[in-house]
Short mmCIF file of N, CA and C and ligand atoms in Angstrom, two decimals:
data_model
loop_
_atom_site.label_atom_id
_atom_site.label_comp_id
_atom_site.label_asym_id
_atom_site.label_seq_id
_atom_site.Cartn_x
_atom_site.Cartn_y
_atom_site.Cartn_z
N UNK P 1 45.70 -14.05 72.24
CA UNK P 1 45.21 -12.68 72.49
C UNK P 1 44.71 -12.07 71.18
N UNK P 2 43.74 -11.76 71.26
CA UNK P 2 43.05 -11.08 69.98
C UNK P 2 43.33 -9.30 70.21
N UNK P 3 43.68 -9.05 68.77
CA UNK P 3 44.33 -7.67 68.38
C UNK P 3 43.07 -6.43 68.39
N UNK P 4 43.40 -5.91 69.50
CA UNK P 4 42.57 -4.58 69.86
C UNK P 4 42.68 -3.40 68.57
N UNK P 5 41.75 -3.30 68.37
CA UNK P 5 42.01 -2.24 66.90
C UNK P 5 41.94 -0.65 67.45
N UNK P 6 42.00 -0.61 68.89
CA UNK P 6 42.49 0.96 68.88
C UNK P 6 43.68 1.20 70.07
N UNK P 7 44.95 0.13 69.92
CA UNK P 7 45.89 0.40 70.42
C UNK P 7 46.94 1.08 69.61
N UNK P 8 47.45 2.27 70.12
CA UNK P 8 48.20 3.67 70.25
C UNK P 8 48.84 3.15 68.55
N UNK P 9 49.68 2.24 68.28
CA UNK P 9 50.21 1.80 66.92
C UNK P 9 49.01 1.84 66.06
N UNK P 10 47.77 1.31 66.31
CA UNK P 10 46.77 0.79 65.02
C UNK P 10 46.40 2.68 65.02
N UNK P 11 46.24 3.33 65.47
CA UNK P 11 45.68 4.49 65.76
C UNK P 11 47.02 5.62 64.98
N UNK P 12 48.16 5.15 64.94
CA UNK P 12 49.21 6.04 64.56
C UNK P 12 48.93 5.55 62.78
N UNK P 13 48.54 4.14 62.54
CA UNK P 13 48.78 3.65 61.32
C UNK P 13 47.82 4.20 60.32
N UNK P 14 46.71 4.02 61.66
CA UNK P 14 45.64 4.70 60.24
C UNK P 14 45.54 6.36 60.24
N UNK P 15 46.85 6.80 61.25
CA UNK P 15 46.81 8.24 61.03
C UNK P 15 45.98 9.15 62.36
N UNK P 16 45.45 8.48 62.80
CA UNK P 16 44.52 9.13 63.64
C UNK P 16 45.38 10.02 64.80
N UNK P 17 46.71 9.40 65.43
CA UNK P 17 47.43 9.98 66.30
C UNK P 17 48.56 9.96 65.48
N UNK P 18 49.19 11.42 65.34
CA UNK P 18 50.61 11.75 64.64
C UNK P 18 51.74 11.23 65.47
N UNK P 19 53.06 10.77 64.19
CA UNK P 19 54.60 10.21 64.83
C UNK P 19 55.47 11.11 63.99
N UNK P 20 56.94 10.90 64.57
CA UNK P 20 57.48 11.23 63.80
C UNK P 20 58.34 10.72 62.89
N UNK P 21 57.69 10.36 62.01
CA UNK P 21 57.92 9.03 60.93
C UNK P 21 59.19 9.22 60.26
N UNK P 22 59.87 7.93 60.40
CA UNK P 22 61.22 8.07 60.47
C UNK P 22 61.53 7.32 58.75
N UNK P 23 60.53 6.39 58.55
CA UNK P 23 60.83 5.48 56.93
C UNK P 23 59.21 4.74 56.81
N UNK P 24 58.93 4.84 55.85
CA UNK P 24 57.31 4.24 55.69
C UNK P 24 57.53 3.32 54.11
N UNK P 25 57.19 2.13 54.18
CA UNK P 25 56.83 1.35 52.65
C UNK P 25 54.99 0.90 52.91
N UNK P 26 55.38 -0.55 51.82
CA UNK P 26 53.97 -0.67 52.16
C UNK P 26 53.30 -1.51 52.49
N UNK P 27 54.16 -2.29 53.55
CA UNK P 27 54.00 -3.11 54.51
C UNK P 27 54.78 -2.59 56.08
N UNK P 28 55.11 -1.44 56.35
CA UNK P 28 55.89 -1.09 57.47
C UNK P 28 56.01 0.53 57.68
N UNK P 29 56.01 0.84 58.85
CA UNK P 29 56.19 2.23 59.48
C UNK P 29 57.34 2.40 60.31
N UNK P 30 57.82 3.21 60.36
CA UNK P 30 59.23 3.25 60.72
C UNK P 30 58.82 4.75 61.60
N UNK P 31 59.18 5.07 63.15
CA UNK P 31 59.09 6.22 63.81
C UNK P 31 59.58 5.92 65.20
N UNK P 32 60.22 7.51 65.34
CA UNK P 32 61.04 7.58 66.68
C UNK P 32 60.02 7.25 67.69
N UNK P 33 60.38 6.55 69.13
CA UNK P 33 59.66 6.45 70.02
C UNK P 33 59.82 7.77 70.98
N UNK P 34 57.85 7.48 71.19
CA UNK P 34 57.98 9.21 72.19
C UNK P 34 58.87 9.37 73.52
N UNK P 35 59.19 8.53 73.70
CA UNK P 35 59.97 7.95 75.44
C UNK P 35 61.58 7.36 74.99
N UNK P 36 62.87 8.69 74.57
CA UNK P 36 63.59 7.55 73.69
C UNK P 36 64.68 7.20 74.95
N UNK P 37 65.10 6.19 74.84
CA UNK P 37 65.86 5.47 76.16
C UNK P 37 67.67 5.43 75.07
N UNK P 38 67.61 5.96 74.08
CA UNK P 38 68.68 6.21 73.68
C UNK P 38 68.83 7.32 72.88
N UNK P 39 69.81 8.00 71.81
CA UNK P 39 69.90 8.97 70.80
C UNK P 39 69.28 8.62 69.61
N UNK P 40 69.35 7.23 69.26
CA UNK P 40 68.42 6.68 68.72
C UNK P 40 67.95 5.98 69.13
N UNK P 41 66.59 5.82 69.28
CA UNK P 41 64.88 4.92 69.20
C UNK P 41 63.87 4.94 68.28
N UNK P 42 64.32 4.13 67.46
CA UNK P 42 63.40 4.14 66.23
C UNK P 42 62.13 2.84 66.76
N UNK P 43 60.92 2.67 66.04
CA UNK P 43 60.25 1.42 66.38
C UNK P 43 59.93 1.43 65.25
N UNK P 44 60.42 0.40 64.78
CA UNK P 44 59.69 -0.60 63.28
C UNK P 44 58.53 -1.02 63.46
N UNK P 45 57.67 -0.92 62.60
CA UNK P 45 56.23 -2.06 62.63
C UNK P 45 55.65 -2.55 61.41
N UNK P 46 55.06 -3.50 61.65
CA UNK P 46 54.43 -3.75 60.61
C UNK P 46 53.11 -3.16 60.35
N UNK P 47 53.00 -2.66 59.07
CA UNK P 47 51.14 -2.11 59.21
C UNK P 47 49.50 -2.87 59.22
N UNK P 48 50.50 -4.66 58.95
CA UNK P 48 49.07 -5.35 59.67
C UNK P 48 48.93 -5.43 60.64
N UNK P 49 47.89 -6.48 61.32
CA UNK P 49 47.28 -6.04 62.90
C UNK P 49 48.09 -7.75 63.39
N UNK P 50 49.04 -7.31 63.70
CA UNK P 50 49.96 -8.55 64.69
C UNK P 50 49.91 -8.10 65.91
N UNK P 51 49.65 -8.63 67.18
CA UNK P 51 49.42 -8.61 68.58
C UNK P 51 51.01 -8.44 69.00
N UNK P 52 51.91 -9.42 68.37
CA UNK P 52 53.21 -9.74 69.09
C UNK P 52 53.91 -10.46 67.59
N UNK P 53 55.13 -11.39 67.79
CA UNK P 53 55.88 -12.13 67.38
C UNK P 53 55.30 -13.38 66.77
N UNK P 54 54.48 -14.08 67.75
CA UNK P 54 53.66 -15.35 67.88
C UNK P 54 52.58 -15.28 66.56
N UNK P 55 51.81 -13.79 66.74
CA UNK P 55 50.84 -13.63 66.14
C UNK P 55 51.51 -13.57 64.89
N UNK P 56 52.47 -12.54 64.67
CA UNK P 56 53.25 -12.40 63.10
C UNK P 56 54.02 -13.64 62.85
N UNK P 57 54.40 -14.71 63.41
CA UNK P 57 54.86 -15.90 63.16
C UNK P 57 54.00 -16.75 62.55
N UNK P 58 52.75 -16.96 63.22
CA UNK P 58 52.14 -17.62 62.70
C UNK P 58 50.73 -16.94 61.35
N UNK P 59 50.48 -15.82 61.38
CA UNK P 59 49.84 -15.44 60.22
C UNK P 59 50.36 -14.21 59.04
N UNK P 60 51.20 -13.58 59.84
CA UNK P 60 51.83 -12.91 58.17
C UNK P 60 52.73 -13.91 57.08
N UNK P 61 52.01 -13.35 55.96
CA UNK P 61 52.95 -13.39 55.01
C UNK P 61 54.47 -13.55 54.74
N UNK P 62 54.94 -14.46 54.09
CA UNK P 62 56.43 -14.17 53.96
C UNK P 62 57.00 -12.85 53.13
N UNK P 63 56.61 -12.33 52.26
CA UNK P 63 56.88 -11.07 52.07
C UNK P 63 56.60 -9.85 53.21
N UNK P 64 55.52 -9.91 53.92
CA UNK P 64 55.51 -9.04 55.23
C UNK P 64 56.64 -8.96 56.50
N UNK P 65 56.98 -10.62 56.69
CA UNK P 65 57.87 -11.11 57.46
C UNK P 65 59.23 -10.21 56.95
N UNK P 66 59.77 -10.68 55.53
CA UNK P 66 60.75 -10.17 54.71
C UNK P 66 60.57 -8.80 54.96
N UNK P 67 59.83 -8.33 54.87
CA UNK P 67 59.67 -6.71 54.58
C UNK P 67 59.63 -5.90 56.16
N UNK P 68 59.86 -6.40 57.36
CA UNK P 68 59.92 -5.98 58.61
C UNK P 68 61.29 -6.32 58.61
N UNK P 69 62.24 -7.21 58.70
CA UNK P 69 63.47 -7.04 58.55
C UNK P 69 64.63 -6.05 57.95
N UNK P 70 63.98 -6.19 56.46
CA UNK P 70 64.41 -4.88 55.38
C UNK P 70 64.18 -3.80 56.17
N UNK P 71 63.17 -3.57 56.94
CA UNK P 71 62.46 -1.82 57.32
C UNK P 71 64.04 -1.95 58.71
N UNK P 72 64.10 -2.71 59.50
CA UNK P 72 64.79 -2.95 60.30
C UNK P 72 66.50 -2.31 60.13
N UNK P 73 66.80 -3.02 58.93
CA UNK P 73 68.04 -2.82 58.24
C UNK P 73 68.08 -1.34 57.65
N UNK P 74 66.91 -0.61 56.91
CA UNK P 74 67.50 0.23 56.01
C UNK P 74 67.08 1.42 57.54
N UNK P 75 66.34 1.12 58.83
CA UNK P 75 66.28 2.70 59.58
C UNK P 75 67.52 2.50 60.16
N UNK P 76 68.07 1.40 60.12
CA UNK P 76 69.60 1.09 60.92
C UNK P 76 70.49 1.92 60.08
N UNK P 77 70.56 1.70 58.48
CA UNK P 77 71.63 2.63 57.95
C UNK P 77 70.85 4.07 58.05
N UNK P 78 69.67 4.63 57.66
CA UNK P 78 69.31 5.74 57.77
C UNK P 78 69.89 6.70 59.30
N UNK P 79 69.62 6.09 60.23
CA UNK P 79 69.90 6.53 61.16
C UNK P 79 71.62 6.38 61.45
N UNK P 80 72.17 5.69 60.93
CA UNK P 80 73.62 5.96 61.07
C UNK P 80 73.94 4.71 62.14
N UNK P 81 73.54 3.80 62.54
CA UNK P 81 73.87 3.19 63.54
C UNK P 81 74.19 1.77 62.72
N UNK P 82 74.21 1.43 61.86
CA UNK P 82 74.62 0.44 60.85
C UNK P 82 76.02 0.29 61.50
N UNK P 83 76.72 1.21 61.38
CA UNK P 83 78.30 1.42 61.41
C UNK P 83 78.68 1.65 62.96
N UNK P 84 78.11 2.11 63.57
CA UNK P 84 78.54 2.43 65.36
C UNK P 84 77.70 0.61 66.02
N UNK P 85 76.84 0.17 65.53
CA UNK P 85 76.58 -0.65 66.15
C UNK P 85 75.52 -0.25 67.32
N UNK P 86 73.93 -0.88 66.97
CA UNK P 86 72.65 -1.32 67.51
C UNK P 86 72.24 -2.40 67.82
N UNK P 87 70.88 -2.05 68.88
CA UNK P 87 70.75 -3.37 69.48
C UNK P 87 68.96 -3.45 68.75
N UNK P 88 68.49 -4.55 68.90
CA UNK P 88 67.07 -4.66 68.34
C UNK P 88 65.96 -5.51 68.91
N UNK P 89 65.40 -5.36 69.59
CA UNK P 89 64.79 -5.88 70.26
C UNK P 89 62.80 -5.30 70.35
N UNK P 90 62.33 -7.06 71.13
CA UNK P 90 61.09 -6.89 70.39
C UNK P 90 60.15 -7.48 71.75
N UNK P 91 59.89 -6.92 72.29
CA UNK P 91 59.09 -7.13 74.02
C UNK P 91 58.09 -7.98 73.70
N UNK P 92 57.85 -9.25 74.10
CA UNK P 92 56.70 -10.07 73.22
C UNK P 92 55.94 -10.86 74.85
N UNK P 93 55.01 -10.47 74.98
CA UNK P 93 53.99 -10.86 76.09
C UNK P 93 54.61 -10.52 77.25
N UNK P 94 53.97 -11.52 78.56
CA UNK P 94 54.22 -10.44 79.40
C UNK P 94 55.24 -10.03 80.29
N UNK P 95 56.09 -11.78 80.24
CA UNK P 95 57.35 -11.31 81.07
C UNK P 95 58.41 -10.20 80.19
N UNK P 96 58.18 -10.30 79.36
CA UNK P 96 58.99 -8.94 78.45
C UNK P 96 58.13 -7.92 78.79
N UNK P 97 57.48 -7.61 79.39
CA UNK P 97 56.70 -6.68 80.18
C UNK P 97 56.04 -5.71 78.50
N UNK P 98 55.63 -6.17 77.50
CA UNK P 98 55.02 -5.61 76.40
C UNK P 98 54.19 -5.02 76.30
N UNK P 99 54.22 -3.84 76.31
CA UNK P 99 53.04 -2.58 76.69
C UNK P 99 51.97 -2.23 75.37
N UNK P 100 52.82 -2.49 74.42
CA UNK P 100 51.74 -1.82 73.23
C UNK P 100 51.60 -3.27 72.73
N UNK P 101 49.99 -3.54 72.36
CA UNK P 101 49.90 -4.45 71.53
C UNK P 101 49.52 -4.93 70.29
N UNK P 102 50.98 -4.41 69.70
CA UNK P 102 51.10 -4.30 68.22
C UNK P 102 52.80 -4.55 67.91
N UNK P 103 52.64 -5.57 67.74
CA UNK P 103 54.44 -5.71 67.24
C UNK P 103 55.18 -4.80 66.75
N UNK P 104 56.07 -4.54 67.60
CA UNK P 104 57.09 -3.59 67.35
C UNK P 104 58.81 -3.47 67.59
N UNK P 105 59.16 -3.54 66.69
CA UNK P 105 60.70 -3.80 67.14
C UNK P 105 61.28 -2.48 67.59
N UNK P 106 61.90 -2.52 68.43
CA UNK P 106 62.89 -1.10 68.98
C UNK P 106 64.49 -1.27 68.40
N UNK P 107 64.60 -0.21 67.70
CA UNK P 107 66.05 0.12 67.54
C UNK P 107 66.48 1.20 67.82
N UNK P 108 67.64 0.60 68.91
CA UNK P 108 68.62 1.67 69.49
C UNK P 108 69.75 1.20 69.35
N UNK P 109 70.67 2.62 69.39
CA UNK P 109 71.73 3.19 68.96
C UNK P 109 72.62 4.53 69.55
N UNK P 110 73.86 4.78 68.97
CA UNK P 110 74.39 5.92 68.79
C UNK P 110 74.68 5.97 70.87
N UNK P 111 74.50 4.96 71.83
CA UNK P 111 75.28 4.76 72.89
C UNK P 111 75.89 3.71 73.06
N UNK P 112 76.78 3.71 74.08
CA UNK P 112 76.54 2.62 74.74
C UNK P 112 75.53 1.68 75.26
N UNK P 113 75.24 0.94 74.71
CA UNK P 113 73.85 0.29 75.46
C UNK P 113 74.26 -0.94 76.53
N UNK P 114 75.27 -0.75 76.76
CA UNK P 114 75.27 -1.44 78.05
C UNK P 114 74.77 -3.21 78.51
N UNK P 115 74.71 -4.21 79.00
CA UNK P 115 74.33 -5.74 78.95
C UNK P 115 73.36 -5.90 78.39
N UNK P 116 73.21 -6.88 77.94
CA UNK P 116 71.94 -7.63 77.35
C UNK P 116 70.47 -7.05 77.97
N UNK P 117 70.24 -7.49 79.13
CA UNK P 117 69.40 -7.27 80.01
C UNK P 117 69.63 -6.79 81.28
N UNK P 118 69.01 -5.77 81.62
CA UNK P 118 69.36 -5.11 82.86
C UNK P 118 69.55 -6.02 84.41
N UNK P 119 69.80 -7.57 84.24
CA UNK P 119 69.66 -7.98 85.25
C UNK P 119 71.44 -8.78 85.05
N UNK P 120 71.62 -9.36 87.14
CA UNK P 120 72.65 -10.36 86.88
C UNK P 120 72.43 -11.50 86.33
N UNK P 121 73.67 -12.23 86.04
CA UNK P 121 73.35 -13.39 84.94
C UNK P 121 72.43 -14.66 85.73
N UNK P 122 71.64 -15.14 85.33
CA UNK P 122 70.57 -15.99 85.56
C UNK P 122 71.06 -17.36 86.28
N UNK P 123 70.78 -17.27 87.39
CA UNK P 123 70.92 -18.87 87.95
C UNK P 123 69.58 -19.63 88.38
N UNK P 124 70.25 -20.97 88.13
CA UNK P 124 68.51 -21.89 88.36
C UNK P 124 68.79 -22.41 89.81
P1 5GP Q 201 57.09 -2.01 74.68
O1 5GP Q 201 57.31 -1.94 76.14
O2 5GP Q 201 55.66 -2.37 74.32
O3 5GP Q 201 58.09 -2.86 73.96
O4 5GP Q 201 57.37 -0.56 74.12
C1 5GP Q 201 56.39 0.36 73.80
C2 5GP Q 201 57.10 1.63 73.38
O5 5GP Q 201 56.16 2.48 72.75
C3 5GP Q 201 57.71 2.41 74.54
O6 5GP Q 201 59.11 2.55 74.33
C4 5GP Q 201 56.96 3.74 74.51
O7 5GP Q 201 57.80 4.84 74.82
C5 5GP Q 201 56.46 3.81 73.09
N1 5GP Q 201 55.22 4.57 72.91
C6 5GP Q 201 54.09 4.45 73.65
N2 5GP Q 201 53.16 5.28 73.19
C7 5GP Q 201 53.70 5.93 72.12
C8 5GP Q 201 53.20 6.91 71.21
O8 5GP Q 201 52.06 7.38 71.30
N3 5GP Q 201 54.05 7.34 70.24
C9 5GP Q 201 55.31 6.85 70.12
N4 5GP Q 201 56.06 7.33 69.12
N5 5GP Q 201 55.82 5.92 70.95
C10 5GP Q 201 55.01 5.46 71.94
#
């Protein structure tokens, strides 16, 4: 899948649509999601143009790679959920039903978040 350059993330990055930016370096954006499904919903990103996981697997940088983790870790202590315990997760094509396409990790916090996945456990 080739990376659409005016999905809602590429459009927040270059500024064009305002967030409320939670930690910024200079490889990553850090901001609450507008829809938060917990007390905390932060979404990490990276500020190159990665489609998904696949895409950032196979062409970022190892310092970019490195530097989405770090962003990961330090909105986890910023936000206080370091210590209560978060979940992190990253919707990648389509059975993860992945709406924005621009890699983005979700971190939530500060509830209960309840099973893995909203479903019963998987039989074949
Ligand atoms: P996905 O399903 O792709 O993993 O999650 C996309 C997330 O982006 C959703 O949780 C949704 O609420 C959030 N989102 C969509 N549009 C915007 C926006 O314009 N601003 C912010 N801050 N979050 C958005």
């Amino acid at each position: 899948m080739s990376y659409d350059e005016n999905n809602i993330f590429a459009k927040i990055i270059r500024g064009e649509i305002p967030c409320d930016k939670v930690y910024e370096d200079d490889h990553c954006l850090a901001f609450n999601d507008i829809s938060p499904r917990a007390p905390v919903h932060v979404l990490v990103i990276p500020k190159g143009a990665y489609v998904d996981l696949n895409d950032f697997h196979e062409k970022a940088s190892d310092l970019e790679i490195a530097a989405l983790m770090r962003a990961v870790g330090t909105v986890a202590r910023m936000t206080g959920v370091s210590e209560s315990g978060y979940r992190f997760i990253a919707n990648n094509g389509i059975d993860a039903r992945q709406e924005v396409p621009h890699l983005h990790i979700h971190v939530l916090g500060k509830r209960d978040l309840g099973g893995m996945v909203g479903r019963a456990p998987f039989e074949d």
